[in-house]
PDB file of C-alpha atoms and ligand atoms in Angstrom:
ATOM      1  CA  UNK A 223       0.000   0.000   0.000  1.00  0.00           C
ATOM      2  CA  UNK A 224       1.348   3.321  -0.806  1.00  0.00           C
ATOM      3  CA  UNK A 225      -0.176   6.239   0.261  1.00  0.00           C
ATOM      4  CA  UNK A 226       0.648  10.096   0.256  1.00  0.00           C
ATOM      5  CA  UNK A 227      -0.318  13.061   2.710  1.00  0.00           C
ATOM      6  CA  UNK A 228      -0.589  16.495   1.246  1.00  0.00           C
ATOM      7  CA  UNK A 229      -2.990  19.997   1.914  1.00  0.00           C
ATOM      8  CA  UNK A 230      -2.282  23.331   3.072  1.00  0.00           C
ATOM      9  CA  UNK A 231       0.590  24.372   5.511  1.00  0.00           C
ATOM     10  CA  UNK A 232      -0.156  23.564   9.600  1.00  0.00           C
ATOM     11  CA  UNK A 233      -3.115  21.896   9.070  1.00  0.00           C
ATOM     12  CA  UNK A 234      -1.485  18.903  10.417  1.00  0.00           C
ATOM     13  CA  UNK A 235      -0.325  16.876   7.538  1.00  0.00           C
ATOM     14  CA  UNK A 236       2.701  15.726   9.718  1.00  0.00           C
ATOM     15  CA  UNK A 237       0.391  14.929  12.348  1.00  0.00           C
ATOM     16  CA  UNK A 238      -1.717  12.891  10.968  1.00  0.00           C
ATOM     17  CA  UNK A 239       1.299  11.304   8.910  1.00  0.00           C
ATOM     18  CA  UNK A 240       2.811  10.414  12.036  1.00  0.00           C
ATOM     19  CA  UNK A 241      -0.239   8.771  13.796  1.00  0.00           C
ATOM     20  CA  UNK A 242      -0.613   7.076  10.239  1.00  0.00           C
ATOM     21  CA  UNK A 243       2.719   5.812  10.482  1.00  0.00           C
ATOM     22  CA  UNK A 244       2.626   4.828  14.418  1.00  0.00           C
ATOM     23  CA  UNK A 245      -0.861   2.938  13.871  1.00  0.00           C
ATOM     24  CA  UNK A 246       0.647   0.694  10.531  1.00  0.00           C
ATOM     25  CA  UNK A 247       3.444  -0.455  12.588  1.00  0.00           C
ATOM     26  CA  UNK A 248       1.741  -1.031  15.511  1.00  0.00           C
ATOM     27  CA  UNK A 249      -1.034  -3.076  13.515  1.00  0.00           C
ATOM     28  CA  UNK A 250       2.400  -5.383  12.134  1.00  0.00           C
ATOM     29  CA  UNK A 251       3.297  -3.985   9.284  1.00  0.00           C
ATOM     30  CA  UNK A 252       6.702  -2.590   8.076  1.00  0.00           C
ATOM     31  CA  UNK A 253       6.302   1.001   7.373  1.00  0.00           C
ATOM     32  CA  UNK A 254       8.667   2.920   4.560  1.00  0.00           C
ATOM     33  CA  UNK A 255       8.050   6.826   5.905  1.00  0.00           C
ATOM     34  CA  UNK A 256       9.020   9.691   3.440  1.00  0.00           C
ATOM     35  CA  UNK A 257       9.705  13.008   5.096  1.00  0.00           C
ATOM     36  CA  UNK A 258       9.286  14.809   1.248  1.00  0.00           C
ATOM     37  CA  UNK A 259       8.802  18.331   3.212  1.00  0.00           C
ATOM     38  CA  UNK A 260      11.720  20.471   3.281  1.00  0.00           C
ATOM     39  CA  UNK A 261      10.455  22.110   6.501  1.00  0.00           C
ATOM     40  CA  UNK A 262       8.563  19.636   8.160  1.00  0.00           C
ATOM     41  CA  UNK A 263      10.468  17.148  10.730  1.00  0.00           C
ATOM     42  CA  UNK A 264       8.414  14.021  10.621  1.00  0.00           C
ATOM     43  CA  UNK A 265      11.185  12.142  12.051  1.00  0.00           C
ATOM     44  CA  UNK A 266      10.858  13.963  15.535  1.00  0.00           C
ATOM     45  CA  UNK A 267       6.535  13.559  15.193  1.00  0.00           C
ATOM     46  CA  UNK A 268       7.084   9.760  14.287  1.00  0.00           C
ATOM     47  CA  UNK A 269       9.406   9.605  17.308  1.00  0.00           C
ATOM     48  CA  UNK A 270      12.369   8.263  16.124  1.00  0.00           C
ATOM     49  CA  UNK A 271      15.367   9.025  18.029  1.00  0.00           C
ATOM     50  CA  UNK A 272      17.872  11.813  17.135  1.00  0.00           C
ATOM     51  CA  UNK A 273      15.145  13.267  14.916  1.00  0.00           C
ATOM     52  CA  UNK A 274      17.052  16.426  14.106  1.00  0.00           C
ATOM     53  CA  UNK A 275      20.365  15.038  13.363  1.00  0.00           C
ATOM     54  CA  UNK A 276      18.986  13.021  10.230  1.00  0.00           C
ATOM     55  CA  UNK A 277      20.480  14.496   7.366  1.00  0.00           C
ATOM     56  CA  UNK A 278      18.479  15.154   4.506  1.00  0.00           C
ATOM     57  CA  UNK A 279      19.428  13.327   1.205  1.00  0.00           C
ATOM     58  CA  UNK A 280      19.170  16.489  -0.654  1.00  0.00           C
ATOM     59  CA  UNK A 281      22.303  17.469   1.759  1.00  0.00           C
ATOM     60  CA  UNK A 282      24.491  14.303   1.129  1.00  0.00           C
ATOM     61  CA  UNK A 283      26.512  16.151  -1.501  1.00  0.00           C
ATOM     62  CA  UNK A 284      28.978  12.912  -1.890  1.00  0.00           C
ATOM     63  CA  UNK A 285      25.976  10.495  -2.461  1.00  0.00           C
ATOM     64  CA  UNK A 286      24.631  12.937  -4.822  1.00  0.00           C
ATOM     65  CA  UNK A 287      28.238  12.861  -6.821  1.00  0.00           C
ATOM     66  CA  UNK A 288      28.499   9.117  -6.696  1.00  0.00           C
ATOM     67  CA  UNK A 289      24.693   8.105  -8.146  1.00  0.00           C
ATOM     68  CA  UNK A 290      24.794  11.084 -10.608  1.00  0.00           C
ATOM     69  CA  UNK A 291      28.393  11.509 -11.132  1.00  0.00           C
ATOM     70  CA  UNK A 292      27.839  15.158 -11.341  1.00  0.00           C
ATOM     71  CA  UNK A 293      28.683  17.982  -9.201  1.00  0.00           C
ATOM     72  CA  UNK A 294      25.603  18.961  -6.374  1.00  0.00           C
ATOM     73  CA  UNK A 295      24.818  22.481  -7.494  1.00  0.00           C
ATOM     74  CA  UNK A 296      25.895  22.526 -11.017  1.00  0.00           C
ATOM     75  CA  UNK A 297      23.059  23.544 -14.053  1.00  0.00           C
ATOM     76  CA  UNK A 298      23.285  22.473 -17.574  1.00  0.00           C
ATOM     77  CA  UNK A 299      25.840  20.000 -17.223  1.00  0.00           C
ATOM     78  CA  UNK A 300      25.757  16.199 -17.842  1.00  0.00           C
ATOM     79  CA  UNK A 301      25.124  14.124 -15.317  1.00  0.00           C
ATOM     80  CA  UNK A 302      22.962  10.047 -15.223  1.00  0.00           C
ATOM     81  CA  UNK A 303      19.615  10.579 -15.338  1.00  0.00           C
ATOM     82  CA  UNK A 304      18.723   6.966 -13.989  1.00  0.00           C
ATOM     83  CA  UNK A 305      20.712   7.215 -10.984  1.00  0.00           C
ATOM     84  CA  UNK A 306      21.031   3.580  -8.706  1.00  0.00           C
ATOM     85  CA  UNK A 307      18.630   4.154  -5.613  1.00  0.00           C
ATOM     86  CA  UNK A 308      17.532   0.830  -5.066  1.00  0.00           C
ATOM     87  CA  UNK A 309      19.376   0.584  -2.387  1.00  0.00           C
ATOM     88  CA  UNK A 310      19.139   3.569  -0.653  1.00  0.00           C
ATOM     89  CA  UNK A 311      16.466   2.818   1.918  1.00  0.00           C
ATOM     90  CA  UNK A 312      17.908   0.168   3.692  1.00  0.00           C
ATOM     91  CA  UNK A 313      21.216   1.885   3.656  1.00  0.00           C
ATOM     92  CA  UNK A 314      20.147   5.554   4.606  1.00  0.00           C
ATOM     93  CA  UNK A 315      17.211   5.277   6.573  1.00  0.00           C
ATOM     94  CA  UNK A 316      16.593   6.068  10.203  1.00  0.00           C
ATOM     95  CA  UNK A 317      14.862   3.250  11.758  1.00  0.00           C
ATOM     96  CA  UNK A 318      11.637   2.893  14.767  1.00  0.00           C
ATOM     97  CA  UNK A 319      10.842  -0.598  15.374  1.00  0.00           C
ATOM     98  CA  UNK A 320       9.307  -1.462  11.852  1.00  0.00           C
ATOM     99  CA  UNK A 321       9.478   2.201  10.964  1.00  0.00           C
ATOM    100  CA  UNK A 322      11.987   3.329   8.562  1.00  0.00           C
ATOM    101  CA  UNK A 323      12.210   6.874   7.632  1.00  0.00           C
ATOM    102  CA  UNK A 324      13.738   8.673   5.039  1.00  0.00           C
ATOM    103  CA  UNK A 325      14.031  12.947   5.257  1.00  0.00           C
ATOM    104  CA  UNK A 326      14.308  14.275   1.217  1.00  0.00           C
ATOM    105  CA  UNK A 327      15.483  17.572   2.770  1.00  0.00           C
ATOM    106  CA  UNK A 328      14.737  20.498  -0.205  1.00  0.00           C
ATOM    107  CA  UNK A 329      15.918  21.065  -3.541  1.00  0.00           C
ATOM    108  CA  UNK A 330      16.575  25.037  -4.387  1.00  0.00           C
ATOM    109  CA  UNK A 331      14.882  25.545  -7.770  1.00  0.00           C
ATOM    110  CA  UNK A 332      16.472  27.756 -10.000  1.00  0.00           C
ATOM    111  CA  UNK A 333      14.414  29.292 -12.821  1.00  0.00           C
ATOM    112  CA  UNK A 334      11.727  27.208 -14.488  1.00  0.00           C
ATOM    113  CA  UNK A 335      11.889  23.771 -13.875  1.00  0.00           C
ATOM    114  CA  UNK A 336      15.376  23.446 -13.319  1.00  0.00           C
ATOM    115  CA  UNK A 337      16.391  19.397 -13.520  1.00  0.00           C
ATOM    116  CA  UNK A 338      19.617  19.214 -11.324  1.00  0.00           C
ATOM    117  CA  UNK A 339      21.293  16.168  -9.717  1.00  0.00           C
ATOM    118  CA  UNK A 340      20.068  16.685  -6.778  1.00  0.00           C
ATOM    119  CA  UNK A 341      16.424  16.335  -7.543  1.00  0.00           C
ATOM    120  CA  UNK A 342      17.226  14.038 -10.487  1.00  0.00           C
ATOM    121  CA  UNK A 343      18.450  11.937  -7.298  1.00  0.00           C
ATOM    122  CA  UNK A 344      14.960  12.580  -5.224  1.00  0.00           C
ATOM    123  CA  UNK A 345      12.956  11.721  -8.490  1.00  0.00           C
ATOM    124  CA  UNK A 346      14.318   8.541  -8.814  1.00  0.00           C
ATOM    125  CA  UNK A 347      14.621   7.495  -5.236  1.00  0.00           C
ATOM    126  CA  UNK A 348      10.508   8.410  -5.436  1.00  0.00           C
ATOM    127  CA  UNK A 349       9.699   6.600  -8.346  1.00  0.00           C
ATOM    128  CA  UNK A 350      11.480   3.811  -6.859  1.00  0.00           C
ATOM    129  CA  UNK A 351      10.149   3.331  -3.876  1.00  0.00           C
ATOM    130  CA  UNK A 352       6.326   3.942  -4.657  1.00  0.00           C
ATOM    131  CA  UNK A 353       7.086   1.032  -7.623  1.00  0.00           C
ATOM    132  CA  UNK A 354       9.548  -1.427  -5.850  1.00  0.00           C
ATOM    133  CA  UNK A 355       9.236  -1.413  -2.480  1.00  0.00           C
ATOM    134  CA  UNK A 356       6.698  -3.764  -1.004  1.00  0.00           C
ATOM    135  CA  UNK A 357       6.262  -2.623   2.679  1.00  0.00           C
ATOM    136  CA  UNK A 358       3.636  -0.235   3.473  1.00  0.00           C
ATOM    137  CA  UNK A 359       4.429   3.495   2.047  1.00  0.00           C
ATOM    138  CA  UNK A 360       3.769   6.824   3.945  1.00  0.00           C
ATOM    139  CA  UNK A 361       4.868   9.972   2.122  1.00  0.00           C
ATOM    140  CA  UNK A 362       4.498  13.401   3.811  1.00  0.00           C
ATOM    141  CA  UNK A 363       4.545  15.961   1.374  1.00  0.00           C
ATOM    142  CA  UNK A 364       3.547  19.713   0.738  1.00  0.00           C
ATOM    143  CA  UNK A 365       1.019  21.656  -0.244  1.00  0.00           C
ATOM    144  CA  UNK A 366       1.291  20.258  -3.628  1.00  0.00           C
ATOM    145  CA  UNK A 367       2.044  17.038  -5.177  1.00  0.00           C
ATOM    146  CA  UNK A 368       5.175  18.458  -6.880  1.00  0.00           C
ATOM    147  CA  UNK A 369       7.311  14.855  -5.852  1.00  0.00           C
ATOM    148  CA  UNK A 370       4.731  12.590  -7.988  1.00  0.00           C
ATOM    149  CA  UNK A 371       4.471  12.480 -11.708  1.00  0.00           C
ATOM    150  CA  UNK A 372       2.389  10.127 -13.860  1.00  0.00           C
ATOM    151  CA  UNK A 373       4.757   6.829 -13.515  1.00  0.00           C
ATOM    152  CA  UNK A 374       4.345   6.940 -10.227  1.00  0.00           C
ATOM    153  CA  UNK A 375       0.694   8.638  -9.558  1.00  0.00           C
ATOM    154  CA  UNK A 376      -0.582   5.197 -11.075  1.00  0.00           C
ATOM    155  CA  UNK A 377       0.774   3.195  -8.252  1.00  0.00           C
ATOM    156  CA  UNK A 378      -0.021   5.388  -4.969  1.00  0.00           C
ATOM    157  CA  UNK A 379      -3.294   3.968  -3.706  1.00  0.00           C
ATOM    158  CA  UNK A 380      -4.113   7.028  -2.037  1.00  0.00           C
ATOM    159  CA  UNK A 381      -3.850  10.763  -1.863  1.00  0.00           C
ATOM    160  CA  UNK A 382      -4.994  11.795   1.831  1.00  0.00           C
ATOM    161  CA  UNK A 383      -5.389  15.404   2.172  1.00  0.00           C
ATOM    162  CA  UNK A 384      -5.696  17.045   5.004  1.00  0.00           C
ATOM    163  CA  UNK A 385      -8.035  19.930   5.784  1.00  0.00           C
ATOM    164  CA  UNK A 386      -9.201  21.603   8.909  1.00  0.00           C
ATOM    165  CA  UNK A 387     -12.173  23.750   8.648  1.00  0.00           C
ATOM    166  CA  UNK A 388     -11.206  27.132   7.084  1.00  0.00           C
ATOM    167  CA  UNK A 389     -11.451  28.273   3.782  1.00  0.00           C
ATOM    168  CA  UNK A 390      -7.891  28.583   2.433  1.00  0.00           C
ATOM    169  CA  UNK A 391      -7.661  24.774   4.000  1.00  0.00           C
ATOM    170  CA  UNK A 392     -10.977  24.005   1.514  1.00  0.00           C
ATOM    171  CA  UNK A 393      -9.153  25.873  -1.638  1.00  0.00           C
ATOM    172  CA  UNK A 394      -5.807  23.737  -1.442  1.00  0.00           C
ATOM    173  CA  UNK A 395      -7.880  20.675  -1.620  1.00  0.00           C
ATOM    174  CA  UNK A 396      -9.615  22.165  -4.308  1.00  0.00           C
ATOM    175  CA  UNK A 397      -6.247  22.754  -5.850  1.00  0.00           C
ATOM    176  CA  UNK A 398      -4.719  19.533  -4.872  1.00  0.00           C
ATOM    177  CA  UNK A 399      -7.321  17.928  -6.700  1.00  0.00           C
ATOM    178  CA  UNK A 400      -6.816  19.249  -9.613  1.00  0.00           C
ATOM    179  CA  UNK A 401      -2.814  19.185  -9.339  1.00  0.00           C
ATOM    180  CA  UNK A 402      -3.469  15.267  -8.803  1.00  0.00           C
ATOM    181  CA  UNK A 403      -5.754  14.858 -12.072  1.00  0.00           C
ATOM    182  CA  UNK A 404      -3.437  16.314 -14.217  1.00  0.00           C
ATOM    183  CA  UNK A 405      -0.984  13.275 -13.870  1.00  0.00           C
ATOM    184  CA  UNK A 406      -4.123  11.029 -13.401  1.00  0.00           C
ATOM    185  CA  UNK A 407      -4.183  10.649  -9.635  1.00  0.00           C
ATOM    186  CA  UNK A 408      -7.740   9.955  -8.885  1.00  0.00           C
ATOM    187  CA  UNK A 409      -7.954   7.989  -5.419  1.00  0.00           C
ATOM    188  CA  UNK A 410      -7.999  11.034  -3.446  1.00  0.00           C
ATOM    189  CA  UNK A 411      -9.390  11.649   0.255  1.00  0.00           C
ATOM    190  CA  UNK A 412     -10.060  13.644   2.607  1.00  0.00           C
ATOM    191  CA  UNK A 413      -8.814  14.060   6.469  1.00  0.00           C
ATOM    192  CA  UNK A 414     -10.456  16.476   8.488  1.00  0.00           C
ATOM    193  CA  UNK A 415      -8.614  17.738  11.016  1.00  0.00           C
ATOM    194  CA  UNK A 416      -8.603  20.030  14.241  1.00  0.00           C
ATOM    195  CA  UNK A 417     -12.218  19.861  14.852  1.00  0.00           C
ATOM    196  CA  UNK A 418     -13.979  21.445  17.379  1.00  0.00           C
ATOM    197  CA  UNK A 419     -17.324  20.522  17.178  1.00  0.00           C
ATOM    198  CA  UNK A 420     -20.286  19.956  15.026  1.00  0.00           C
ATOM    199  CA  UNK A 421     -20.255  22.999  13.201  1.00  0.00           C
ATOM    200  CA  UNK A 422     -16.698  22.307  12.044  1.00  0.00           C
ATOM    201  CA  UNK A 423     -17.472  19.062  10.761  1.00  0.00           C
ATOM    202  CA  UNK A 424     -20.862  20.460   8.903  1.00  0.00           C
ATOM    203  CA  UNK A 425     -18.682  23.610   7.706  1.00  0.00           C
ATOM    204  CA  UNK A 426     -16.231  20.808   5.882  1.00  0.00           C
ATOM    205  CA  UNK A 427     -18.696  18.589   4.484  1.00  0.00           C
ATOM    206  CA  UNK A 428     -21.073  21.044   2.752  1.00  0.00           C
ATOM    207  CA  UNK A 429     -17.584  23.077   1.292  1.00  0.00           C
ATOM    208  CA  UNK A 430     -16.430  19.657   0.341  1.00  0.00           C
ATOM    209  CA  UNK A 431     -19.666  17.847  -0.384  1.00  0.00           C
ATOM    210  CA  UNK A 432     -17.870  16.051  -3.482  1.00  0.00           C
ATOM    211  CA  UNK A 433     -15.202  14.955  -1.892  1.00  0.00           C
ATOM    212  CA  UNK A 434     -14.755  11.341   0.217  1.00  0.00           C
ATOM    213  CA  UNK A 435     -13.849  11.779   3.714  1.00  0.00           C
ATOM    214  CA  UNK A 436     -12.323   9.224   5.978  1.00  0.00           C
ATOM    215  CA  UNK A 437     -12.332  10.437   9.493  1.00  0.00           C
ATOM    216  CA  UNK A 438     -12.437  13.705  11.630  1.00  0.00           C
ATOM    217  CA  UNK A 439      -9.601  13.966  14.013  1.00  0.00           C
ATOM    218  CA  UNK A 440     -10.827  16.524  17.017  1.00  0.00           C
ATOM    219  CA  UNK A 441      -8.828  19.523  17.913  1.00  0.00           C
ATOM    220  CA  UNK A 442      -6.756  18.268  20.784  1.00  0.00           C
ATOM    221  CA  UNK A 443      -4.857  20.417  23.488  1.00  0.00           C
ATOM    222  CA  UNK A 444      -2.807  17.010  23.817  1.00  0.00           C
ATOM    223  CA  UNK A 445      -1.141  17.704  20.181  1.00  0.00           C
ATOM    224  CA  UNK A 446      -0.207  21.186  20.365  1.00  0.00           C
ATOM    225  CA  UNK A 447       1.798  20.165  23.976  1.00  0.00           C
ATOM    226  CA  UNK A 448       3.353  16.662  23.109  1.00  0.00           C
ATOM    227  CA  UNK A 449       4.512  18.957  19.321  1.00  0.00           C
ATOM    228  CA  UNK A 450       5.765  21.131  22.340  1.00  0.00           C
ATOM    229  CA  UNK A 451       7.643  18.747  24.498  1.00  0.00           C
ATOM    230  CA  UNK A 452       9.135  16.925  21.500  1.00  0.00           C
ATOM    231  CA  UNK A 453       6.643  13.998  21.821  1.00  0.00           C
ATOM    232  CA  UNK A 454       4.515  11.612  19.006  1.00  0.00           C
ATOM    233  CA  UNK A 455       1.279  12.749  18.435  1.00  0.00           C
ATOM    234  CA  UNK A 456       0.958   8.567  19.083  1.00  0.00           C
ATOM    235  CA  UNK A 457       1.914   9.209  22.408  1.00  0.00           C
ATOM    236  CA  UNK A 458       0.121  12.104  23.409  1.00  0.00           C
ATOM    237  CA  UNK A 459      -2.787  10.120  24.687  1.00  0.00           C
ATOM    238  CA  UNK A 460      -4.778  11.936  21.879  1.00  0.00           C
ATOM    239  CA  UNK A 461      -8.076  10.505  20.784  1.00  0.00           C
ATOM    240  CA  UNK A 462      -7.076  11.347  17.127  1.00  0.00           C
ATOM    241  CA  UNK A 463      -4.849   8.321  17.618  1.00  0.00           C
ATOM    242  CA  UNK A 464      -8.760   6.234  17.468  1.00  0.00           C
ATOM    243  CA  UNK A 465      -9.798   8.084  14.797  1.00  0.00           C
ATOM    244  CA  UNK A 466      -6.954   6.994  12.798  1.00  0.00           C
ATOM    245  CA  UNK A 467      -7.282   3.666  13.436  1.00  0.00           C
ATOM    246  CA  UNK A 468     -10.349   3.676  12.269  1.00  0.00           C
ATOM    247  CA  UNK A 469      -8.922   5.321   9.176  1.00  0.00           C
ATOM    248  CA  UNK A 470      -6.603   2.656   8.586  1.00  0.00           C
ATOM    249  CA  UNK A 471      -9.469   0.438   8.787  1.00  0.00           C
ATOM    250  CA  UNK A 472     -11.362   1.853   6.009  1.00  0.00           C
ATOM    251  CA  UNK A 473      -8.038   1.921   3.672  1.00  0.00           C
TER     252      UNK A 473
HETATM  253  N1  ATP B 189      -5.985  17.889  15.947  1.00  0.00           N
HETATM  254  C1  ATP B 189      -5.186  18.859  16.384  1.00  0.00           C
HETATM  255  N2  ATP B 189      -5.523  19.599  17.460  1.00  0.00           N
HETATM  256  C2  ATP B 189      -4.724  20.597  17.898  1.00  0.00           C
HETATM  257  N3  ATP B 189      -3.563  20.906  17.341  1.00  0.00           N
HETATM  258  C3  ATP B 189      -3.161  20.209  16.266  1.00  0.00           C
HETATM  259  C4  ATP B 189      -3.947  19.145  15.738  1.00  0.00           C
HETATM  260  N4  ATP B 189      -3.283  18.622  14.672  1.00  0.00           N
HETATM  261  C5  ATP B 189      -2.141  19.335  14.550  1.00  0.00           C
HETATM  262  N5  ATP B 189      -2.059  20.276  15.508  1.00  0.00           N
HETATM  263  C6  ATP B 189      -0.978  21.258  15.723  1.00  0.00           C
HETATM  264  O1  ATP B 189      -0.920  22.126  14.600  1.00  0.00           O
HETATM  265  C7  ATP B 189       0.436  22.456  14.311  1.00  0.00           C
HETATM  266  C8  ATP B 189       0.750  22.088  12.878  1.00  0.00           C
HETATM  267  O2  ATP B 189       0.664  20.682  12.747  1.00  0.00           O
HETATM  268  P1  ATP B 189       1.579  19.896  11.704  1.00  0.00           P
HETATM  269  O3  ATP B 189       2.998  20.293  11.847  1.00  0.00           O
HETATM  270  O4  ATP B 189       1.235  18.477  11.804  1.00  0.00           O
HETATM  271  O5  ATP B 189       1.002  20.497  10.355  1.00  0.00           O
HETATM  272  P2  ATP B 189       1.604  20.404   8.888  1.00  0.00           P
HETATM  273  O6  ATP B 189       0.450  20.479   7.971  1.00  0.00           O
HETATM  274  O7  ATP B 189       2.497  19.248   8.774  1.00  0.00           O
HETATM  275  O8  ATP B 189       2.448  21.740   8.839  1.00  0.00           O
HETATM  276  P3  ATP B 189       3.540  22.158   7.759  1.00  0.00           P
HETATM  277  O9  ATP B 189       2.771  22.621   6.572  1.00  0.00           O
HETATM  278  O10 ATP B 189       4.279  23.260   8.443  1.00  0.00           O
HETATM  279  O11 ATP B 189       4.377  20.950   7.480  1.00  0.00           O
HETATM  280  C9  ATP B 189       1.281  21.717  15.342  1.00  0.00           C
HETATM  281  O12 ATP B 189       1.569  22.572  16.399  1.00  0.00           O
HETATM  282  C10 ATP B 189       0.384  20.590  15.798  1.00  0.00           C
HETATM  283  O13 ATP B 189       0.662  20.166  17.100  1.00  0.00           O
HETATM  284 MG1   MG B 190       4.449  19.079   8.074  1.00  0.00          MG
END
């Protein structure tokens, strides 16, 4: 099963990715975790230990040199587009129980659609695992989709987005939507998320009424102070924690 996490920035996309991730594992299975956000730590929210010491692959300018055999940084030179990767999980990966976790780190993008080693590198390490791998996938992403392209939008079985009730939350899904139809992702669902009541849960479903959702997480004061002290959502004693299992079971 492969499955990515996008919507709009805070809404809790690493959050919910986490408890995701926590809630696989815990069920049995081996869990491949993707930290594809630049400035989102989903090491430290999964709970894995030394969190911000994992160095992004983005960062690993010797790696980069090797699989590429260009130079990290350079534009318009020649460098393998089908870099090796296959290997790169089990060799770079930080590692929670059945958790493994790779962090991406960010790619500096220079003019339009600049194709560099470094994200040459990413792309393939993407395609491959969402293709190859055969444990369970968790990718948490950005606001967009920008890691996925059609080879590998065939194979993710879903495209969770999060939302919590607000209207710039309801246009990114909007957005996301349409991002994901362009390279014919389809299987797309919703998460709602920091929900306070009622009302919130009405506001999302009539601003939303085509869309599928899978669960509504509550707003929790438990979150906001385990993000604080440095602890997993999945061990903040949170009843989103239920509300994801129940997720999971609808998957
Ligand atoms: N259900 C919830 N109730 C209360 N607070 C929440 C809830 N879910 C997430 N939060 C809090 O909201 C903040 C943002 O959450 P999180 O980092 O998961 O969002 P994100 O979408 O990954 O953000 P970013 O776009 O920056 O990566 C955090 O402080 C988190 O603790
Ligand atoms: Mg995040």
């Amino acid at each position: 099963m492969k499955l990515a996490v996008s919507g709009k920035g805070g809404v809790g996309k690493t959050t919910f990715a986490a408890l995701l991730i926590r809630t696989l594992e815990q069920q049995g299975k081996h869990v491949l975790a993707i930290d594809a956000d630049p400035d989102a730590n989903l090491a430290a929210a999964v709970g894995v230990p030394d969190a911000d010491r994992i160095t992004p692959i983005s960062e690993m300018k010797a790696l980069i040199f090797e699989r590429t055999e260009a130079k990290p940084g350079s534009i318009g030179g020649f460098f393998k587009l089908n870099p090796k990767v296959d290997d790169l999980p089990d060799a770079l990966s930080a590692r929670l129980g059945n958790i493994k976790l790779m962090r991406l780190g960010g790619v500096k993008k220079g003019g339009s659609g600049c194709i560099c080693p470094e994200s040459t590198l990413l792309k393939a390490l993407i395609t491959h695992v969402v293709l190859a791998r055969d444990e369970v996938v968790v990718m948490d992403m950005e606001a967009g989709i920008e890691h996925l392209g059609r080879a590998t939008a065939s194979a993710v079985d879903r495209l969770l987005v999060v939302v919590e009730p607000g209207r710039r939350s309801i246009d990114t899904a909007g957005h996301i939507r349409q991002l994901a139809a362009e390279i014919g992702l389809n299987q797309i669902a919703i998460v709602a998320n920091k929900i306070r009541g009622p009302r919130d849960e009405a506001f999302l479903k009539k601003h939303l009424s085509d869309f599928k959702f899978l669960g509504f997480m509550p707003f929790d004061e438990n979150l906001i102070e385990a993000d604080l002290n440095g602890i997993s959502p999945f061990d903040a004693g949170s009843t989103a924690a239920e509300t994801v299992a129940d997720i999971v079971a609808r998957l």
